[in-house]
Amino acid sequence: MDYWILAGTIGLILALAVGAVFSLVETALSSLSAARVETLVKDERPGSRRLAKVMAHRAEHINLLVLLRTLCEVTGTALMAAVFVEAFGLHVWSLIAAIVLTALINFVIIGVLSRTLGRQNPYSVSLAAAPFLLGVNRVFGFLARGLVRAGSVLSPGRGFRDGPFASELELREMVDIATEHGIVETDERRMIQSVFDLTNTTARAVMVPRTEMVWIEDTKSAGQATSLCVRSGLSRLPVIGEDVDDIVGIVYLKDLVAQTYHDQDAGRRTPVTEVMRKPSFVPDSRLLTDLLEDMQRDQVHLTMLVDEYGAVAGLISIEDILEEIVGEISDEYDADEDLPIEDLGDGRYRVSSRLSLDELEELFREQRYEGVHHGEQRDSSRGEFGNGEASYEERGGEGSREDRSWVPERATEIEFSEEQHDQADTVAGLGALELGKVPMPGAEITTAGLHLVFEGGHNKRGRYIVKSAVVSRVAPGEEPDAEDSAEAAAQSGSGEANPRRDDSAPRPAVGQNGEGD
């Protein structure tokens, strides 16, 4: 009896250990990037060529590893049950105890421990396991291919012959590698990454908020609407009824011109309600990819956004969505508009108070790509990189162009906390969160490795507001302590600082209607 218990225990330990190894390799192989493996081959990393052969048929190898791991788990469960029956007799409770104990051990060792190690060291584990995988595949390769085909047949819809293991994360890493090697320019990388981000960005993040909407009342004339379009440089205007939450239509400049061009009174006796079109409404939580598809299908260029309470949150146009991919789009009427990101030199940027925290993180994260190409300089119009005349050495580089030691990678990591992302969407919101009150021009905060000085002045309604902030990276060790931060918060918002931006602008006041025309 003791012999069988000892043999069963040893077999159980071996089954769990082998199953853990299979789970380790499976997780590591699933976490690999094909682009990174190709880089290892080019760098002549030992074992990389074998790993490249494994990656060429990754689906087969992963399915085979899953099968082997499952066999080990089943074997372990059977051996555990045999040990319990041999030790305690054939009882229902002994079988249940064996199954429960085996499940717990499998979860801890095979499900958690081995998978964690596999995700932590995917490339070293895969490089070491590549020869074993190639040998096993020669013997059981037919079985792995059959499993892939069987899984594709059983899956609803069209299956994947090579397995569904390509991911967006891999594509992102391929883009980053191409950028580091100079194959993809930084602005091209930003556009590609923006396409990925579009699937996770809501309309609320890029909309024109209701406080900045330019609208016209339904009691105005078509002539007044035409005048407002000319003065604002906008070709589409919301038409409101009793208040801004009562959107009754959208008026288009083309319709106004067609209606008023031949009128002797320039359309002053034609109500704007006769020219407007039916408005469209969507939730402000709708994803940009879905919203863009809807607007293309319905042939709508401007749509109103409503919040969870049914109130108008703002509006969004197709141009706003496209700007998330290609950057700011400016026409003749946007020449005097403030740029969302302005390079001030010396690592300082003036950013709009409406700039999102994600964009602010990305702005400073992209500094690690600066200096990769000889002759790059940052385009001040968007804070991105373009080809300029300034050389690598002229911008502070030392040594060859592959030497990137001058880039401030050792500075404080720029990453906002989860709480900051949850409670604030924009730079202005971050200031309010850190100060505990609405920031005023002259207020300063230091957070997440950044120092922000808010700027602004009076808007067209006479309100003293923040319009922008000068942001710079904080060197390690220069973070202020809690006492200094509290003192800065207490002194901020006094309104005594002189705004650095000129308030004058030819565009109409936010929320301005067509009165006076």
Short mmCIF file of C-alpha atoms in Angstrom, two decimals:
data_model
loop_
_atom_site.label_atom_id
_atom_site.label_comp_id
_atom_site.label_asym_id
_atom_site.label_seq_id
_atom_site.Cartn_x
_atom_site.Cartn_y
_atom_site.Cartn_z
CA MET A 1 0.00 0.00 0.00
CA ASP A 2 2.76 2.42 0.96
CA TYR A 3 4.55 1.62 -2.30
CA TRP A 4 1.55 2.60 -4.42
CA ILE A 5 0.98 5.79 -2.41
CA LEU A 6 4.64 6.78 -2.85
CA ALA A 7 4.61 5.96 -6.57
CA GLY A 8 1.36 7.85 -7.08
CA THR A 9 2.68 10.89 -5.20
CA ILE A 10 5.88 10.96 -7.28
CA GLY A 11 3.85 10.61 -10.48
CA LEU A 12 1.54 13.41 -9.33
CA ILE A 13 4.48 15.74 -8.68
CA LEU A 14 6.00 14.94 -12.07
CA ALA A 15 2.68 15.49 -13.86
CA LEU A 16 2.19 18.86 -12.20
CA ALA A 17 5.80 19.89 -12.88
CA VAL A 18 5.65 18.92 -16.55
CA GLY A 19 2.25 20.57 -16.92
CA ALA A 20 3.64 23.75 -15.38
CA VAL A 21 6.50 23.73 -17.90
CA PHE A 22 4.07 23.31 -20.78
CA SER A 23 1.96 26.17 -19.42
CA LEU A 24 5.09 28.31 -19.00
CA VAL A 25 6.18 27.78 -22.60
CA GLU A 26 2.64 28.21 -23.94
CA THR A 27 2.23 31.58 -22.21
CA ALA A 28 5.67 32.75 -23.28
CA LEU A 29 5.07 31.74 -26.90
CA SER A 30 1.70 33.49 -26.92
CA SER A 31 3.31 36.70 -25.67
CA LEU A 32 5.95 36.92 -28.40
CA SER A 33 6.01 39.52 -31.13
CA ALA A 34 6.95 38.28 -34.59
CA ALA A 35 8.62 41.61 -35.30
CA ARG A 36 10.79 41.32 -32.19
CA VAL A 37 11.79 37.76 -33.08
CA GLU A 38 12.92 38.96 -36.51
CA THR A 39 15.03 41.57 -34.76
CA LEU A 40 16.63 38.86 -32.63
CA VAL A 41 17.49 36.91 -35.79
CA LYS A 42 19.10 39.97 -37.36
CA ASP A 43 21.08 40.51 -34.15
CA GLU A 44 22.21 36.85 -34.35
CA ARG A 45 20.90 36.01 -30.89
CA PRO A 46 21.68 32.35 -30.04
CA GLY A 47 18.64 30.17 -30.66
CA SER A 48 16.76 32.90 -32.50
CA ARG A 49 16.66 31.01 -35.81
CA ARG A 50 15.01 28.00 -34.16
CA LEU A 51 12.55 30.34 -32.48
CA ALA A 52 11.78 31.93 -35.84
CA LYS A 53 10.89 28.49 -37.20
CA VAL A 54 8.56 27.97 -34.25
CA MET A 55 6.95 31.38 -34.83
CA ALA A 56 6.30 30.45 -38.46
CA HIS A 57 3.86 27.81 -37.17
CA ARG A 58 3.01 29.27 -33.78
CA ALA A 59 -0.63 28.15 -33.88
CA GLU A 60 0.34 24.50 -34.26
CA HIS A 61 2.86 24.65 -31.43
CA ILE A 62 0.51 26.43 -29.03
CA ASN A 63 -2.30 23.96 -29.71
CA LEU A 64 0.10 21.10 -29.12
CA LEU A 65 1.26 22.65 -25.84
CA VAL A 66 -2.35 23.06 -24.72
CA LEU A 67 -2.98 19.39 -25.47
CA LEU A 68 0.10 18.26 -23.55
CA ARG A 69 -0.77 20.50 -20.60
CA THR A 70 -4.31 19.13 -20.53
CA LEU A 71 -2.98 15.55 -20.51
CA CYS A 72 -0.74 16.40 -17.57
CA GLU A 73 -3.62 17.96 -15.65
CA VAL A 74 -5.87 14.95 -16.27
CA THR A 75 -3.06 12.58 -15.30
CA GLY A 76 -2.43 14.54 -12.12
CA THR A 77 -6.10 14.41 -11.20
CA ALA A 78 -6.24 10.65 -11.77
CA LEU A 79 -3.09 10.05 -9.70
CA MET A 80 -4.37 12.25 -6.87
CA ALA A 81 -7.63 10.30 -6.82
CA ALA A 82 -5.71 7.00 -6.80
CA VAL A 83 -3.55 8.15 -3.87
CA PHE A 84 -6.60 9.24 -1.85
CA VAL A 85 -8.46 5.98 -2.57
CA GLU A 86 -5.39 3.94 -1.63
CA ALA A 87 -4.90 5.92 1.57
CA PHE A 88 -8.49 6.50 2.74
CA GLY A 89 -10.51 3.93 0.87
CA LEU A 90 -13.04 4.20 -1.93
CA HIS A 91 -15.41 6.87 -0.63
CA VAL A 92 -17.24 9.70 -2.32
CA TRP A 93 -15.65 12.25 -0.03
CA SER A 94 -12.14 11.02 -0.82
CA LEU A 95 -12.75 11.41 -4.58
CA ILE A 96 -14.24 14.88 -4.10
CA ALA A 97 -11.30 15.90 -1.88
CA ALA A 98 -8.83 14.63 -4.49
CA ILE A 99 -10.52 16.57 -7.30
CA VAL A 100 -10.78 19.79 -5.27
CA LEU A 101 -7.18 19.59 -4.07
CA THR A 102 -5.90 18.88 -7.58
CA ALA A 103 -7.88 21.80 -8.99
CA LEU A 104 -6.42 24.17 -6.38
CA ILE A 105 -2.86 22.96 -7.00
CA ASN A 106 -3.31 23.22 -10.77
CA PHE A 107 -4.66 26.74 -10.44
CA VAL A 108 -1.76 27.93 -8.29
CA ILE A 109 1.13 26.15 -10.02
CA ILE A 110 -0.02 25.75 -13.62
CA GLY A 111 -2.56 28.56 -13.87
CA VAL A 112 -0.86 31.38 -11.94
CA LEU A 113 2.81 30.72 -11.18
CA SER A 114 3.90 29.31 -14.54
CA ARG A 115 1.86 31.79 -16.57
CA THR A 116 3.24 34.71 -14.58
CA LEU A 117 6.80 33.55 -15.20
CA GLY A 118 6.01 33.03 -18.87
CA ARG A 119 4.70 36.56 -19.30
CA GLN A 120 7.63 38.00 -17.37
CA ASN A 121 10.29 36.24 -19.46
CA PRO A 122 8.69 35.41 -22.82
CA TYR A 123 11.78 35.63 -25.01
CA SER A 124 14.28 33.84 -22.76
CA VAL A 125 11.80 31.02 -22.11
CA SER A 126 10.88 30.68 -25.78
CA LEU A 127 14.51 30.71 -26.90
CA ALA A 128 15.32 27.89 -24.47
CA ALA A 129 12.24 25.85 -25.41
CA ALA A 130 12.51 26.26 -29.19
CA PRO A 131 14.59 23.07 -29.82
CA PHE A 132 12.18 20.98 -27.73
CA LEU A 133 9.16 22.43 -29.54
CA LEU A 134 10.65 21.68 -32.95
CA GLY A 135 11.36 18.07 -31.93
CA VAL A 136 7.90 17.47 -30.48
CA ASN A 137 6.28 19.04 -33.53
CA ARG A 138 8.06 16.59 -35.82
CA VAL A 139 6.40 13.72 -33.95
CA PHE A 140 2.98 15.18 -33.17
CA GLY A 141 2.77 17.89 -35.82
CA PHE A 142 -0.06 16.16 -37.68
CA LEU A 143 -2.10 16.13 -34.48
CA ALA A 144 -1.55 19.86 -33.92
CA ARG A 145 -2.60 20.71 -37.47
CA GLY A 146 -5.71 18.61 -37.06
CA LEU A 147 -6.59 20.43 -33.84
CA VAL A 148 -6.29 23.81 -35.55
CA ARG A 149 -8.58 22.72 -38.38
CA ALA A 150 -11.05 21.16 -35.93
CA GLY A 151 -11.13 24.32 -33.86
CA SER A 152 -11.75 26.43 -36.95
CA VAL A 153 -14.62 24.19 -38.03
CA LEU A 154 -16.26 24.26 -34.60
CA SER A 155 -15.86 28.02 -34.21
CA PRO A 156 -18.85 30.16 -35.27
CA GLY A 157 -18.20 32.14 -38.42
CA ARG A 158 -15.04 31.92 -40.47
CA GLY A 159 -12.08 30.43 -38.61
CA PHE A 160 -8.37 31.15 -38.90
CA ARG A 161 -6.24 28.53 -40.54
CA ASP A 162 -3.08 29.58 -38.67
CA GLY A 163 -4.88 30.37 -35.41
CA PRO A 164 -6.16 33.67 -34.05
CA PHE A 165 -2.91 34.78 -32.41
CA ALA A 166 -2.13 38.05 -34.24
CA SER A 167 -3.00 40.99 -32.04
CA GLU A 168 -3.14 44.76 -32.07
CA LEU A 169 -0.39 44.77 -29.45
CA GLU A 170 1.93 43.03 -31.89
CA LEU A 171 1.15 45.56 -34.60
CA ARG A 172 1.86 48.40 -32.18
CA GLU A 173 5.22 46.89 -31.31
CA MET A 174 6.06 46.46 -34.99
CA VAL A 175 5.42 50.16 -35.52
CA ASP A 176 7.63 51.09 -32.55
CA ILE A 177 10.46 48.89 -33.81
CA ALA A 178 10.18 50.39 -37.30
CA THR A 179 10.36 53.88 -35.80
CA GLU A 180 13.43 53.07 -33.73
CA HIS A 181 15.22 51.78 -36.84
CA GLY A 182 14.25 54.78 -38.94
CA ILE A 183 11.93 52.86 -41.26
CA VAL A 184 8.85 54.78 -40.12
CA GLU A 185 8.99 58.50 -39.38
CA THR A 186 7.74 59.69 -36.02
CA ASP A 187 4.76 61.54 -37.48
CA GLU A 188 3.83 58.41 -39.44
CA ARG A 189 4.10 56.37 -36.24
CA ARG A 190 1.81 58.80 -34.47
CA MET A 191 -0.79 58.50 -37.23
CA ILE A 192 -0.70 54.70 -37.14
CA GLN A 193 -0.98 54.62 -33.35
CA SER A 194 -3.85 57.12 -33.57
CA VAL A 195 -5.77 54.69 -35.76
CA PHE A 196 -5.42 52.05 -33.03
CA ASP A 197 -6.45 54.55 -30.34
CA LEU A 198 -9.52 55.52 -32.36
CA THR A 199 -11.19 52.25 -31.37
CA ASN A 200 -10.94 53.18 -27.68
CA THR A 201 -11.67 56.92 -27.88
CA THR A 202 -15.14 58.26 -27.19
CA ALA A 203 -16.75 61.25 -28.86
CA ARG A 204 -16.68 63.09 -25.54
CA ALA A 205 -12.88 63.23 -25.69
CA VAL A 206 -12.71 65.21 -28.95
CA MET A 207 -16.02 67.09 -29.10
CA VAL A 208 -16.48 70.84 -29.12
CA PRO A 209 -18.06 71.41 -25.67
CA ARG A 210 -21.35 73.29 -25.45
CA THR A 211 -19.60 76.29 -23.86
CA GLU A 212 -17.59 76.76 -27.06
CA MET A 213 -20.36 76.07 -29.55
CA VAL A 214 -21.32 78.77 -32.04
CA TRP A 215 -25.09 78.65 -32.61
CA ILE A 216 -27.98 80.70 -33.93
CA GLU A 217 -31.52 81.05 -32.63
CA ASP A 218 -34.50 79.81 -34.61
CA THR A 219 -35.99 83.33 -34.54
CA LYS A 220 -33.17 84.70 -36.71
CA SER A 221 -33.18 85.06 -40.45
CA ALA A 222 -31.22 83.23 -43.11
CA GLY A 223 -29.30 86.44 -43.78
CA GLN A 224 -28.19 86.64 -40.16
CA ALA A 225 -27.12 83.00 -40.28
CA THR A 226 -25.09 83.69 -43.43
CA SER A 227 -23.41 86.64 -41.74
CA LEU A 228 -22.54 84.53 -38.70
CA CYS A 229 -21.05 81.81 -40.90
CA VAL A 230 -18.89 84.38 -42.69
CA ARG A 231 -17.67 85.96 -39.46
CA SER A 232 -17.02 82.66 -37.70
CA GLY A 233 -15.51 80.79 -40.63
CA LEU A 234 -17.88 77.91 -39.94
CA SER A 235 -19.95 76.22 -42.63
CA ARG A 236 -22.45 74.50 -40.31
CA LEU A 237 -24.30 75.94 -37.32
CA PRO A 238 -26.71 74.41 -34.79
CA VAL A 239 -30.10 76.14 -34.62
CA ILE A 240 -31.50 76.38 -31.08
CA GLY A 241 -35.02 76.93 -29.80
CA GLU A 242 -35.68 77.91 -26.19
CA ASP A 243 -32.12 77.19 -25.03
CA VAL A 244 -28.95 75.36 -26.04
CA ASP A 245 -30.46 72.02 -25.00
CA ASP A 246 -33.25 72.58 -27.53
CA ILE A 247 -31.50 71.91 -30.84
CA VAL A 248 -34.09 72.19 -33.60
CA GLY A 249 -31.87 71.90 -36.65
CA ILE A 250 -28.53 72.34 -38.40
CA VAL A 251 -28.06 75.08 -40.99
CA TYR A 252 -25.50 74.68 -43.79
CA LEU A 253 -23.71 77.56 -45.47
CA LYS A 254 -24.29 76.02 -48.91
CA ASP A 255 -28.04 75.96 -48.27
CA LEU A 256 -27.91 79.56 -47.03
CA VAL A 257 -26.06 80.77 -50.11
CA ALA A 258 -28.42 78.90 -52.42
CA GLN A 259 -31.41 80.43 -50.60
CA THR A 260 -30.20 84.02 -50.23
CA TYR A 261 -27.96 84.61 -53.25
CA HIS A 262 -30.78 85.86 -55.50
CA ASP A 263 -32.80 87.58 -52.74
CA GLN A 264 -32.79 91.36 -52.93
CA ASP A 265 -32.83 91.57 -49.12
CA ALA A 266 -30.03 88.96 -48.78
CA GLY A 267 -32.38 86.57 -47.00
CA ARG A 268 -33.27 88.87 -44.10
CA ARG A 269 -36.96 88.05 -44.49
CA THR A 270 -36.35 84.31 -44.82
CA PRO A 271 -36.51 82.48 -41.45
CA VAL A 272 -33.52 80.28 -40.78
CA THR A 273 -35.95 77.47 -39.94
CA GLU A 274 -36.87 77.25 -43.64
CA VAL A 275 -33.26 76.50 -44.57
CA MET A 276 -32.12 74.27 -41.72
CA ARG A 277 -31.94 70.51 -41.86
CA LYS A 278 -32.90 67.87 -39.33
CA PRO A 279 -30.26 67.43 -36.60
CA SER A 280 -28.79 64.12 -35.53
CA PHE A 281 -28.08 63.15 -31.93
CA VAL A 282 -25.74 60.49 -30.55
CA PRO A 283 -24.51 59.70 -27.02
CA ASP A 284 -21.23 61.36 -26.11
CA SER A 285 -19.95 57.94 -25.01
CA ARG A 286 -20.04 56.53 -28.56
CA LEU A 287 -16.70 55.30 -29.89
CA LEU A 288 -15.16 57.35 -32.68
CA THR A 289 -14.84 54.38 -35.02
CA ASP A 290 -18.56 53.63 -34.75
CA LEU A 291 -19.48 57.32 -34.96
CA LEU A 292 -17.37 57.86 -38.07
CA GLU A 293 -19.03 54.87 -39.73
CA ASP A 294 -22.49 56.23 -38.84
CA MET A 295 -21.70 59.71 -40.16
CA GLN A 296 -20.34 58.30 -43.42
CA ARG A 297 -23.41 56.10 -43.86
CA ASP A 298 -25.88 58.90 -43.10
CA GLN A 299 -23.85 61.50 -45.05
CA VAL A 300 -23.78 63.79 -42.01
CA HIS A 301 -20.79 66.02 -41.32
CA LEU A 302 -21.98 67.49 -38.02
CA THR A 303 -23.82 65.76 -35.20
CA MET A 304 -24.90 66.78 -31.72
CA LEU A 305 -23.73 64.88 -28.64
CA VAL A 306 -25.92 64.34 -25.59
CA ASP A 307 -24.85 63.19 -22.13
CA GLU A 308 -26.42 60.52 -19.95
CA TYR A 309 -29.06 62.99 -18.73
CA GLY A 310 -30.18 63.96 -22.22
CA ALA A 311 -28.61 67.42 -22.16
CA VAL A 312 -26.50 68.67 -25.05
CA ALA A 313 -22.85 68.02 -24.20
CA GLY A 314 -21.38 69.46 -27.38
CA LEU A 315 -21.01 68.77 -31.06
CA ILE A 316 -18.58 66.88 -33.25
CA SER A 317 -17.74 66.96 -36.94
CA ILE A 318 -15.98 64.54 -39.23
CA GLU A 319 -13.04 66.95 -39.22
CA ASP A 320 -12.72 66.53 -35.45
CA ILE A 321 -12.48 62.76 -35.87
CA LEU A 322 -9.96 62.99 -38.71
CA GLU A 323 -7.82 65.34 -36.63
CA GLU A 324 -7.41 62.52 -34.13
CA ILE A 325 -5.55 60.63 -36.87
CA VAL A 326 -3.68 63.23 -38.91
CA GLY A 327 -3.39 66.01 -36.33
CA GLU A 328 -4.74 69.54 -36.36
CA ILE A 329 -6.34 70.59 -39.66
CA SER A 330 -6.26 74.35 -40.22
CA ASP A 331 -7.79 76.30 -43.07
CA GLU A 332 -7.76 79.99 -43.97
CA TYR A 333 -10.17 80.79 -41.15
CA ASP A 334 -8.11 78.94 -38.54
CA ALA A 335 -4.93 80.95 -39.06
CA ASP A 336 -5.34 82.92 -35.83
CA GLU A 337 -6.46 80.01 -33.69
CA ASP A 338 -4.29 78.88 -30.81
CA LEU A 339 -2.39 75.70 -31.57
CA PRO A 340 -3.13 72.79 -29.21
CA ILE A 341 0.62 72.20 -28.80
CA GLU A 342 3.31 74.83 -29.29
CA ASP A 343 7.01 74.07 -28.90
CA LEU A 344 8.70 76.81 -26.86
CA GLY A 345 12.13 75.17 -26.90
CA ASP A 346 14.26 73.78 -24.07
CA GLY A 347 11.73 71.01 -23.46
CA ARG A 348 8.89 73.45 -22.74
CA TYR A 349 5.51 73.34 -24.47
CA ARG A 350 2.47 75.56 -24.40
CA VAL A 351 -0.58 73.30 -24.55
CA SER A 352 -4.27 74.07 -24.76
CA SER A 353 -6.26 73.73 -21.56
CA ARG A 354 -8.50 71.32 -23.51
CA LEU A 355 -5.62 68.97 -24.38
CA SER A 356 -6.36 65.48 -23.08
CA LEU A 357 -4.14 63.83 -20.50
CA ASP A 358 -3.44 60.97 -22.92
CA GLU A 359 -2.14 63.43 -25.51
CA LEU A 360 0.00 65.15 -22.88
CA GLU A 361 1.53 61.81 -21.88
CA GLU A 362 2.15 60.95 -25.51
CA LEU A 363 3.80 64.33 -26.13
CA PHE A 364 6.54 63.67 -23.58
CA ARG A 365 6.71 59.94 -24.26
CA GLU A 366 7.65 60.65 -27.89
CA GLN A 367 10.80 62.43 -26.75
CA ARG A 368 12.48 59.03 -26.59
CA TYR A 369 12.24 58.85 -30.38
CA GLU A 370 13.86 62.25 -30.82
CA GLY A 371 17.41 61.98 -32.10
CA VAL A 372 16.91 58.67 -33.88
CA HIS A 373 17.35 60.31 -37.29
CA HIS A 374 20.09 62.71 -38.17
CA GLY A 375 18.51 66.05 -39.00
CA GLU A 376 15.17 65.73 -37.19
CA GLN A 377 13.57 68.62 -35.39
CA ARG A 378 10.18 69.06 -33.81
CA ASP A 379 7.50 70.72 -35.84
CA SER A 380 6.21 73.54 -33.65
CA SER A 381 2.81 73.51 -35.28
CA ARG A 382 1.84 70.23 -33.64
CA GLY A 383 4.66 69.26 -31.38
CA GLU A 384 5.63 66.41 -33.67
CA PHE A 385 8.86 65.59 -35.42
CA GLY A 386 9.68 66.44 -38.97
CA ASN A 387 12.79 66.70 -41.09
CA GLY A 388 14.51 69.99 -40.44
CA GLU A 389 17.89 71.58 -40.86
CA ALA A 390 19.04 71.28 -37.25
CA SER A 391 21.52 68.45 -36.90
CA TYR A 392 21.74 65.92 -34.12
CA GLU A 393 24.83 67.58 -32.68
CA GLU A 394 23.27 71.06 -32.94
CA ARG A 395 20.45 69.91 -30.68
CA GLY A 396 22.80 68.72 -27.97
CA GLY A 397 23.71 65.24 -29.17
CA GLU A 398 27.10 63.75 -28.52
CA GLY A 399 28.82 61.09 -30.52
CA SER A 400 27.14 59.20 -33.31
CA ARG A 401 23.49 59.45 -34.19
CA GLU A 402 22.87 56.12 -32.50
CA ASP A 403 23.86 57.72 -29.18
CA ARG A 404 20.64 58.87 -27.57
CA SER A 405 22.04 59.62 -24.12
CA TRP A 406 21.02 63.26 -24.44
CA VAL A 407 17.33 62.34 -24.53
CA PRO A 408 15.91 62.84 -21.01
CA GLU A 409 15.07 59.17 -20.50
CA ARG A 410 16.45 59.25 -16.95
CA ALA A 411 14.01 61.98 -16.01
CA THR A 412 10.86 61.28 -14.08
CA GLU A 413 8.49 58.91 -15.89
CA ILE A 414 5.51 60.78 -17.32
CA GLU A 415 2.44 58.76 -16.42
CA PHE A 416 -0.68 60.01 -14.71
CA SER A 417 -2.28 57.87 -12.04
CA GLU A 418 -5.49 55.92 -12.52
CA GLU A 419 -7.27 58.34 -10.18
CA GLN A 420 -6.16 61.32 -12.27
CA HIS A 421 -7.39 59.66 -15.47
CA ASP A 422 -10.72 58.80 -13.83
CA GLN A 423 -11.39 62.27 -12.42
CA ALA A 424 -9.87 64.49 -15.13
CA ASP A 425 -9.89 64.36 -18.91
CA THR A 426 -8.03 67.55 -19.84
CA VAL A 427 -5.16 69.75 -18.67
CA ALA A 428 -7.64 72.19 -17.12
CA GLY A 429 -9.34 69.32 -15.32
CA LEU A 430 -5.98 68.11 -14.02
CA GLY A 431 -5.31 71.56 -12.59
CA ALA A 432 -8.69 71.61 -10.86
CA LEU A 433 -8.08 68.13 -9.44
CA GLU A 434 -4.63 68.95 -8.07
CA LEU A 435 -5.52 72.39 -6.70
CA GLY A 436 -8.92 71.43 -5.36
CA LYS A 437 -10.52 74.37 -7.18
CA VAL A 438 -10.80 75.88 -10.64
CA PRO A 439 -7.29 76.93 -11.73
CA MET A 440 -6.70 80.58 -12.57
CA PRO A 441 -3.99 82.13 -14.74
CA GLY A 442 -0.74 82.09 -12.80
CA ALA A 443 -1.50 78.89 -10.89
CA GLU A 444 1.22 76.23 -10.83
CA ILE A 445 1.15 72.51 -10.16
CA THR A 446 3.74 69.74 -10.26
CA THR A 447 2.50 66.21 -10.78
CA ALA A 448 3.44 63.00 -12.60
CA GLY A 449 6.88 64.37 -13.42
CA LEU A 450 5.53 67.54 -15.06
CA HIS A 451 5.44 71.18 -14.00
CA LEU A 452 2.48 73.19 -15.33
CA VAL A 453 2.01 76.97 -15.24
CA PHE A 454 -1.50 78.00 -16.30
CA GLU A 455 -2.13 80.98 -18.58
CA GLY A 456 -5.24 82.76 -19.76
CA GLY A 457 -7.28 85.89 -19.38
CA HIS A 458 -10.76 87.26 -19.99
CA ASN A 459 -12.94 85.58 -22.58
CA LYS A 460 -15.55 87.36 -24.68
CA ARG A 461 -18.10 86.90 -21.89
CA GLY A 462 -15.83 88.70 -19.45
CA ARG A 463 -14.94 85.57 -17.50
CA TYR A 464 -11.36 85.14 -16.27
CA ILE A 465 -10.45 81.65 -17.49
CA VAL A 466 -7.48 79.42 -18.17
CA LYS A 467 -6.75 78.98 -21.86
CA SER A 468 -3.38 77.22 -21.89
CA ALA A 469 -0.53 75.94 -19.75
CA VAL A 470 3.24 75.93 -20.13
CA VAL A 471 4.44 72.40 -19.40
CA SER A 472 7.97 71.20 -18.75
CA ARG A 473 9.51 67.99 -17.49
CA VAL A 474 10.64 67.87 -13.86
CA ALA A 475 14.14 66.54 -13.25
CA PRO A 476 14.49 63.67 -10.75
CA GLY A 477 14.60 64.94 -7.18
CA GLU A 478 12.90 68.22 -8.01
CA GLU A 479 9.38 67.11 -7.10
CA PRO A 480 8.02 69.51 -4.46
CA ASP A 481 7.06 68.12 -1.09
CA ALA A 482 3.52 68.17 0.24
CA GLU A 483 4.06 71.44 2.15
CA ASP A 484 5.31 73.25 -0.95
CA SER A 485 2.42 71.89 -3.02
CA ALA A 486 -0.11 73.03 -0.44
CA GLU A 487 1.45 76.50 -0.33
CA ALA A 488 1.38 76.74 -4.14
CA ALA A 489 -2.25 75.67 -4.19
CA ALA A 490 -3.15 78.26 -1.56
CA GLN A 491 -1.43 81.04 -3.49
CA SER A 492 -2.80 80.06 -6.92
CA GLY A 493 -5.95 81.42 -8.47
CA SER A 494 -5.51 84.96 -7.15
CA GLY A 495 -5.86 86.36 -10.65
CA GLU A 496 -2.94 88.72 -10.14
CA ALA A 497 -0.68 87.12 -12.70
CA ASN A 498 -0.57 88.79 -16.07
CA PRO A 499 -1.81 86.48 -18.80
CA ARG A 500 0.72 85.75 -21.48
CA ARG A 501 -1.78 85.23 -24.25
CA ASP A 502 -3.57 87.95 -26.17
CA ASP A 503 -7.33 87.69 -25.74
CA SER A 504 -8.12 89.44 -29.00
CA ALA A 505 -9.30 87.20 -31.82
CA PRO A 506 -11.38 87.74 -34.93
CA ARG A 507 -13.59 84.73 -34.27
CA PRO A 508 -16.99 85.20 -32.61
CA ALA A 509 -17.57 84.69 -28.92
CA VAL A 510 -18.35 81.20 -27.78
CA GLY A 511 -22.07 80.67 -27.75
CA GLN A 512 -22.56 83.80 -29.85
CA ASN A 513 -25.72 84.04 -31.89
CA GLY A 514 -26.64 86.15 -34.87
CA GLU A 515 -27.84 89.27 -33.08
CA GLY A 516 -26.92 92.62 -34.52
CA ASP A 517 -26.87 91.51 -38.14
#
